[in-house]
């Protein structure tokens, strides 16, 4: 709606009906333009707020050691952000060492429960008899010398309980956990009093729970109670662009901790990290960098300083390649990992785009010279 006030000092009749129709049309056009401008401004404000929120999310993720800029990790962070603001149960799935507890801590930090406790419990750490008391608590006098002790569920009141490797829970403990999830209250071991609970539950597993449900080794009703939101964490080998980011993060972390803040990774060391299959995922990478920081004899960590054993599939000649060839292989691996994006490759390599372009032109020139010297290589 727009209102246009027409005013004249020449008395009545100064404006004809045609003038009035023209002014009405002008008012409508002005209203549309104003509405479009305000809508665009609102959309732009929302876009800026979203960018700021995503930046804060990445900074917070980095502070929790959850590092990555690959499309897969961006999707994980987006789901985590949305799930965090609710109280829904979250199940994190992925191989050992991918960072499931780090992600659980991040979800807690993003949630309304951030000021409450984050209590982790590894379901594989204790035998069933001890795990029951550790999880649900125990009353005094249950056995000789036993004193009353709160379980992890009560200790997490007002916050988040993280159950790692929930697929390893015995069926008897699964039944007891199901009652807690359904009724939001528990009974300690040896007790009769029902204790109300206010706890957010996050679980993690590397096991195929669907198969376990069909086999009868995991309760179907508990499975569906726990997997309200499911987040799949990809293994490190499926997101190679995150390897340099993680390596530099751990290098800075342990360099500061061990009093060696000036250490850096050579191009050969980065190439070696990119070529490793990482069966132990992020945990293995962290341990490798930690050992290299502690033991490297020089300020620059070389490929030989990384405790990774012999590179798979490399013969002696390729392992002893000239530095120029190592640099070439590393740059081409990074380019392949980022799908050919030169700007992202330059950012991961820690160089500007003009330097990357110059090196690629040099590689192309060297290939042309080699082909000219050896025509058989072109066949």
PDB file of N, CA and C in Angstrom, residues 53-109:
ATOM      1  N   UNK A  53      26.761 -16.874  11.783  1.00  0.00           N
ATOM      2  CA  UNK A  53      26.476 -18.055  12.591  1.00  0.00           C
ATOM      3  C   UNK A  53      27.348 -19.233  12.158  1.00  0.00           C
ATOM      4  N   UNK A  54      27.504 -19.416  10.836  1.00  0.00           N
ATOM      5  CA  UNK A  54      28.358 -20.497  10.337  1.00  0.00           C
ATOM      6  C   UNK A  54      29.813 -20.283  10.731  1.00  0.00           C
ATOM      7  N   UNK A  55      30.259 -19.020  10.719  1.00  0.00           N
ATOM      8  CA  UNK A  55      31.632 -18.713  11.129  1.00  0.00           C
ATOM      9  C   UNK A  55      31.827 -19.056  12.598  1.00  0.00           C
ATOM     10  N   UNK A  56      30.861 -18.643  13.435  1.00  0.00           N
ATOM     11  CA  UNK A  56      30.957 -18.980  14.865  1.00  0.00           C
ATOM     12  C   UNK A  56      30.942 -20.483  15.066  1.00  0.00           C
ATOM     13  N   UNK A  57      30.123 -21.192  14.268  1.00  0.00           N
ATOM     14  CA  UNK A  57      30.049 -22.642  14.377  1.00  0.00           C
ATOM     15  C   UNK A  57      31.396 -23.273  14.050  1.00  0.00           C
ATOM     16  N   UNK A  58      32.053 -22.802  12.952  1.00  0.00           N
ATOM     17  CA  UNK A  58      33.355 -23.361  12.587  1.00  0.00           C
ATOM     18  C   UNK A  58      34.406 -23.042  13.644  1.00  0.00           C
ATOM     19  N   UNK A  59      34.340 -21.816  14.214  1.00  0.00           N
ATOM     20  CA  UNK A  59      35.292 -21.461  15.266  1.00  0.00           C
ATOM     21  C   UNK A  59      35.086 -22.328  16.502  1.00  0.00           C
ATOM     22  N   UNK A  60      33.822 -22.533  16.880  1.00  0.00           N
ATOM     23  CA  UNK A  60      33.533 -23.377  18.031  1.00  0.00           C
ATOM     24  C   UNK A  60      33.949 -24.814  17.753  1.00  0.00           C
ATOM     25  N   UNK A  61      33.677 -25.305  16.535  1.00  0.00           N
ATOM     26  CA  UNK A  61      34.091 -26.660  16.163  1.00  0.00           C
ATOM     27  C   UNK A  61      35.605 -26.795  16.265  1.00  0.00           C
ATOM     28  N   UNK A  62      36.323 -25.757  15.815  1.00  0.00           N
ATOM     29  CA  UNK A  62      37.777 -25.787  15.904  1.00  0.00           C
ATOM     30  C   UNK A  62      38.253 -25.822  17.338  1.00  0.00           C
ATOM     31  N   UNK A  63      37.581 -25.083  18.229  1.00  0.00           N
ATOM     32  CA  UNK A  63      37.981 -25.088  19.632  1.00  0.00           C
ATOM     33  C   UNK A  63      37.765 -26.452  20.273  1.00  0.00           C
ATOM     34  N   UNK A  64      36.838 -27.249  19.734  1.00  0.00           N
ATOM     35  CA  UNK A  64      36.609 -28.600  20.228  1.00  0.00           C
ATOM     36  C   UNK A  64      37.480 -29.628  19.504  1.00  0.00           C
ATOM     37  N   UNK A  65      38.339 -29.161  18.586  1.00  0.00           N
ATOM     38  CA  UNK A  65      39.184 -30.091  17.840  1.00  0.00           C
ATOM     39  C   UNK A  65      38.455 -30.777  16.708  1.00  0.00           C
ATOM     40  N   UNK A  66      37.251 -30.288  16.369  1.00  0.00           N
ATOM     41  CA  UNK A  66      36.494 -30.885  15.265  1.00  0.00           C
ATOM     42  C   UNK A  66      36.745 -30.027  14.037  1.00  0.00           C
ATOM     43  N   UNK A  67      37.765 -30.395  13.263  1.00  0.00           N
ATOM     44  CA  UNK A  67      38.271 -29.568  12.175  1.00  0.00           C
ATOM     45  C   UNK A  67      37.884 -30.184  10.835  1.00  0.00           C
ATOM     46  N   UNK A  68      37.516 -29.328   9.876  1.00  0.00           N
ATOM     47  CA  UNK A  68      37.252 -29.820   8.532  1.00  0.00           C
ATOM     48  C   UNK A  68      36.508 -28.793   7.706  1.00  0.00           C
ATOM     49  N   UNK A  69      36.771 -28.799   6.418  1.00  0.00           N
ATOM     50  CA  UNK A  69      36.089 -27.880   5.509  1.00  0.00           C
ATOM     51  C   UNK A  69      35.568 -28.616   4.278  1.00  0.00           C
ATOM     52  N   UNK A  70      35.612 -29.945   4.302  1.00  0.00           N
ATOM     53  CA  UNK A  70      35.121 -30.730   3.175  1.00  0.00           C
ATOM     54  C   UNK A  70      33.600 -30.666   3.133  1.00  0.00           C
ATOM     55  N   UNK A  71      32.983 -30.911   1.972  1.00  0.00           N
ATOM     56  CA  UNK A  71      31.511 -30.909   1.898  1.00  0.00           C
ATOM     57  C   UNK A  71      30.869 -31.865   2.898  1.00  0.00           C
ATOM     58  N   UNK A  72      31.493 -33.026   3.112  1.00  0.00           N
ATOM     59  CA  UNK A  72      30.923 -33.996   4.049  1.00  0.00           C
ATOM     60  C   UNK A  72      30.882 -33.447   5.467  1.00  0.00           C
ATOM     61  N   UNK A  73      31.953 -32.791   5.890  1.00  0.00           N
ATOM     62  CA  UNK A  73      31.997 -32.242   7.248  1.00  0.00           C
ATOM     63  C   UNK A  73      31.094 -31.027   7.361  1.00  0.00           C
ATOM     64  N   UNK A  74      30.967 -30.249   6.304  1.00  0.00           N
ATOM     65  CA  UNK A  74      30.033 -29.121   6.351  1.00  0.00           C
ATOM     66  C   UNK A  74      28.605 -29.619   6.574  1.00  0.00           C
ATOM     67  N   UNK A  75      28.249 -30.718   5.910  1.00  0.00           N
ATOM     68  CA  UNK A  75      26.911 -31.290   6.106  1.00  0.00           C
ATOM     69  C   UNK A  75      26.743 -31.780   7.545  1.00  0.00           C
ATOM     70  N   UNK A  76      27.769 -32.425   8.084  1.00  0.00           N
ATOM     71  CA  UNK A  76      27.720 -32.910   9.469  1.00  0.00           C
ATOM     72  C   UNK A  76      27.498 -31.750  10.431  1.00  0.00           C
ATOM     73  N   UNK A  77      28.247 -30.662  10.236  1.00  0.00           N
ATOM     74  CA  UNK A  77      28.120 -29.506  11.121  1.00  0.00           C
ATOM     75  C   UNK A  77      26.742 -28.855  11.024  1.00  0.00           C
ATOM     76  N   UNK A  78      26.172 -28.848   9.831  1.00  0.00           N
ATOM     77  CA  UNK A  78      24.841 -28.260   9.670  1.00  0.00           C
ATOM     78  C   UNK A  78      23.789 -29.081  10.413  1.00  0.00           C
ATOM     79  N   UNK A  79      23.853 -30.419  10.291  1.00  0.00           N
ATOM     80  CA  UNK A  79      22.910 -31.274  11.017  1.00  0.00           C
ATOM     81  C   UNK A  79      23.126 -31.128  12.528  1.00  0.00           C
ATOM     82  N   UNK A  80      24.392 -31.066  12.948  1.00  0.00           N
ATOM     83  CA  UNK A  80      24.693 -30.913  14.369  1.00  0.00           C
ATOM     84  C   UNK A  80      24.125 -29.607  14.912  1.00  0.00           C
ATOM     85  N   UNK A  81      24.257 -28.537  14.131  1.00  0.00           N
ATOM     86  CA  UNK A  81      23.743 -27.227  14.562  1.00  0.00           C
ATOM     87  C   UNK A  81      22.229 -27.269  14.748  1.00  0.00           C
ATOM     88  N   UNK A  82      21.547 -27.908  13.796  1.00  0.00           N
ATOM     89  CA  UNK A  82      20.083 -27.970  13.890  1.00  0.00           C
ATOM     90  C   UNK A  82      19.627 -28.857  15.040  1.00  0.00           C
ATOM     91  N   UNK A  83      20.321 -29.979  15.228  1.00  0.00           N
ATOM     92  CA  UNK A  83      19.924 -30.912  16.287  1.00  0.00           C
ATOM     93  C   UNK A  83      20.224 -30.354  17.667  1.00  0.00           C
ATOM     94  N   UNK A  84      21.269 -29.548  17.771  1.00  0.00           N
ATOM     95  CA  UNK A  84      21.732 -29.084  19.081  1.00  0.00           C
ATOM     96  C   UNK A  84      20.669 -28.269  19.812  1.00  0.00           C
ATOM     97  N   UNK A  85      19.913 -27.475  19.092  1.00  0.00           N
ATOM     98  CA  UNK A  85      18.963 -26.566  19.747  1.00  0.00           C
ATOM     99  C   UNK A  85      17.724 -27.300  20.248  1.00  0.00           C
ATOM    100  N   UNK A  86      17.561 -28.558  19.886  1.00  0.00           N
ATOM    101  CA  UNK A  86      16.457 -29.372  20.393  1.00  0.00           C
ATOM    102  C   UNK A  86      16.973 -30.253  21.530  1.00  0.00           C
ATOM    103  N   UNK A  87      16.078 -31.023  22.112  1.00  0.00           N
ATOM    104  CA  UNK A  87      16.487 -31.972  23.152  1.00  0.00           C
ATOM    105  C   UNK A  87      16.404 -33.405  22.634  1.00  0.00           C
ATOM    106  N   UNK A  88      16.349 -33.564  21.312  1.00  0.00           N
ATOM    107  CA  UNK A  88      16.208 -34.885  20.715  1.00  0.00           C
ATOM    108  C   UNK A  88      17.454 -35.728  20.955  1.00  0.00           C
ATOM    109  N   UNK A  89      17.253 -37.040  21.109  1.00  0.00           N
ATOM    110  CA  UNK A  89      18.381 -37.964  21.221  1.00  0.00           C
ATOM    111  C   UNK A  89      19.125 -38.016  19.897  1.00  0.00           C
ATOM    112  N   UNK A  90      20.444 -38.039  19.966  1.00  0.00           N
ATOM    113  CA  UNK A  90      21.289 -38.053  18.766  1.00  0.00           C
ATOM    114  C   UNK A  90      22.146 -39.304  18.788  1.00  0.00           C
ATOM    115  N   UNK A  91      22.214 -39.988  17.657  1.00  0.00           N
ATOM    116  CA  UNK A  91      23.113 -41.123  17.506  1.00  0.00           C
ATOM    117  C   UNK A  91      24.167 -40.771  16.453  1.00  0.00           C
ATOM    118  N   UNK A  92      25.441 -40.857  16.846  1.00  0.00           N
ATOM    119  CA  UNK A  92      26.555 -40.570  15.949  1.00  0.00           C
ATOM    120  C   UNK A  92      27.173 -41.897  15.524  1.00  0.00           C
ATOM    121  N   UNK A  93      27.272 -42.084  14.217  1.00  0.00           N
ATOM    122  CA  UNK A  93      27.781 -43.356  13.702  1.00  0.00           C
ATOM    123  C   UNK A  93      29.051 -43.118  12.894  1.00  0.00           C
ATOM    124  N   UNK A  94      29.987 -44.032  13.012  1.00  0.00           N
ATOM    125  CA  UNK A  94      31.225 -43.895  12.268  1.00  0.00           C
ATOM    126  C   UNK A  94      32.283 -44.842  12.808  1.00  0.00           C
ATOM    127  N   UNK A  95      33.348 -45.009  12.036  1.00  0.00           N
ATOM    128  CA  UNK A  95      34.438 -45.891  12.421  1.00  0.00           C
ATOM    129  C   UNK A  95      35.132 -45.371  13.681  1.00  0.00           C
ATOM    130  N   UNK A  96      35.891 -46.233  14.309  1.00  0.00           N
ATOM    131  CA  UNK A  96      36.668 -45.821  15.478  1.00  0.00           C
ATOM    132  C   UNK A  96      37.671 -44.744  15.072  1.00  0.00           C
ATOM    133  N   UNK A  97      37.766 -43.708  15.900  1.00  0.00           N
ATOM    134  CA  UNK A  97      38.758 -42.673  15.669  1.00  0.00           C
ATOM    135  C   UNK A  97      38.327 -41.522  14.795  1.00  0.00           C
ATOM    136  N   UNK A  98      37.064 -41.484  14.341  1.00  0.00           N
ATOM    137  CA  UNK A  98      36.645 -40.401  13.436  1.00  0.00           C
ATOM    138  C   UNK A  98      36.291 -39.111  14.181  1.00  0.00           C
ATOM    139  N   UNK A  99      36.172 -39.184  15.515  1.00  0.00           N
ATOM    140  CA  UNK A  99      35.879 -37.968  16.274  1.00  0.00           C
ATOM    141  C   UNK A  99      34.461 -37.899  16.798  1.00  0.00           C
ATOM    142  N   UNK A 100      33.881 -39.037  17.159  1.00  0.00           N
ATOM    143  CA  UNK A 100      32.482 -39.054  17.605  1.00  0.00           C
ATOM    144  C   UNK A 100      32.303 -38.288  18.919  1.00  0.00           C
ATOM    145  N   UNK A 101      33.234 -38.460  19.857  1.00  0.00           N
ATOM    146  CA  UNK A 101      33.100 -37.723  21.123  1.00  0.00           C
ATOM    147  C   UNK A 101      33.307 -36.229  20.911  1.00  0.00           C
ATOM    148  N   UNK A 102      34.231 -35.856  20.029  1.00  0.00           N
ATOM    149  CA  UNK A 102      34.426 -34.430  19.743  1.00  0.00           C
ATOM    150  C   UNK A 102      33.133 -33.806  19.197  1.00  0.00           C
ATOM    151  N   UNK A 103      32.458 -34.534  18.303  1.00  0.00           N
ATOM    152  CA  UNK A 103      31.210 -34.017  17.755  1.00  0.00           C
ATOM    153  C   UNK A 103      30.136 -33.938  18.840  1.00  0.00           C
ATOM    154  N   UNK A 104      30.083 -34.926  19.719  1.00  0.00           N
ATOM    155  CA  UNK A 104      29.114 -34.897  20.815  1.00  0.00           C
ATOM    156  C   UNK A 104      29.352 -33.689  21.719  1.00  0.00           C
ATOM    157  N   UNK A 105      30.617 -33.393  22.009  1.00  0.00           N
ATOM    158  CA  UNK A 105      30.933 -32.211  22.829  1.00  0.00           C
ATOM    159  C   UNK A 105      30.509 -30.925  22.118  1.00  0.00           C
ATOM    160  N   UNK A 106      30.696 -30.903  20.806  1.00  0.00           N
ATOM    161  CA  UNK A 106      30.294 -29.722  20.044  1.00  0.00           C
ATOM    162  C   UNK A 106      28.779 -29.525  20.111  1.00  0.00           C
ATOM    163  N   UNK A 107      28.014 -30.593  19.949  1.00  0.00           N
ATOM    164  CA  UNK A 107      26.550 -30.506  20.042  1.00  0.00           C
ATOM    165  C   UNK A 107      26.144 -29.988  21.416  1.00  0.00           C
ATOM    166  N   UNK A 108      26.793 -30.489  22.457  1.00  0.00           N
ATOM    167  CA  UNK A 108      26.501 -30.003  23.814  1.00  0.00           C
ATOM    168  C   UNK A 108      26.793 -28.511  23.938  1.00  0.00           C
ATOM    169  N   UNK A 109      27.937 -28.063  23.396  1.00  0.00           N
ATOM    170  CA  UNK A 109      28.323 -26.654  23.495  1.00  0.00           C
ATOM    171  C   UNK A 109      27.357 -25.747  22.739  1.00  0.00           C
TER     172      UNK A 109
END
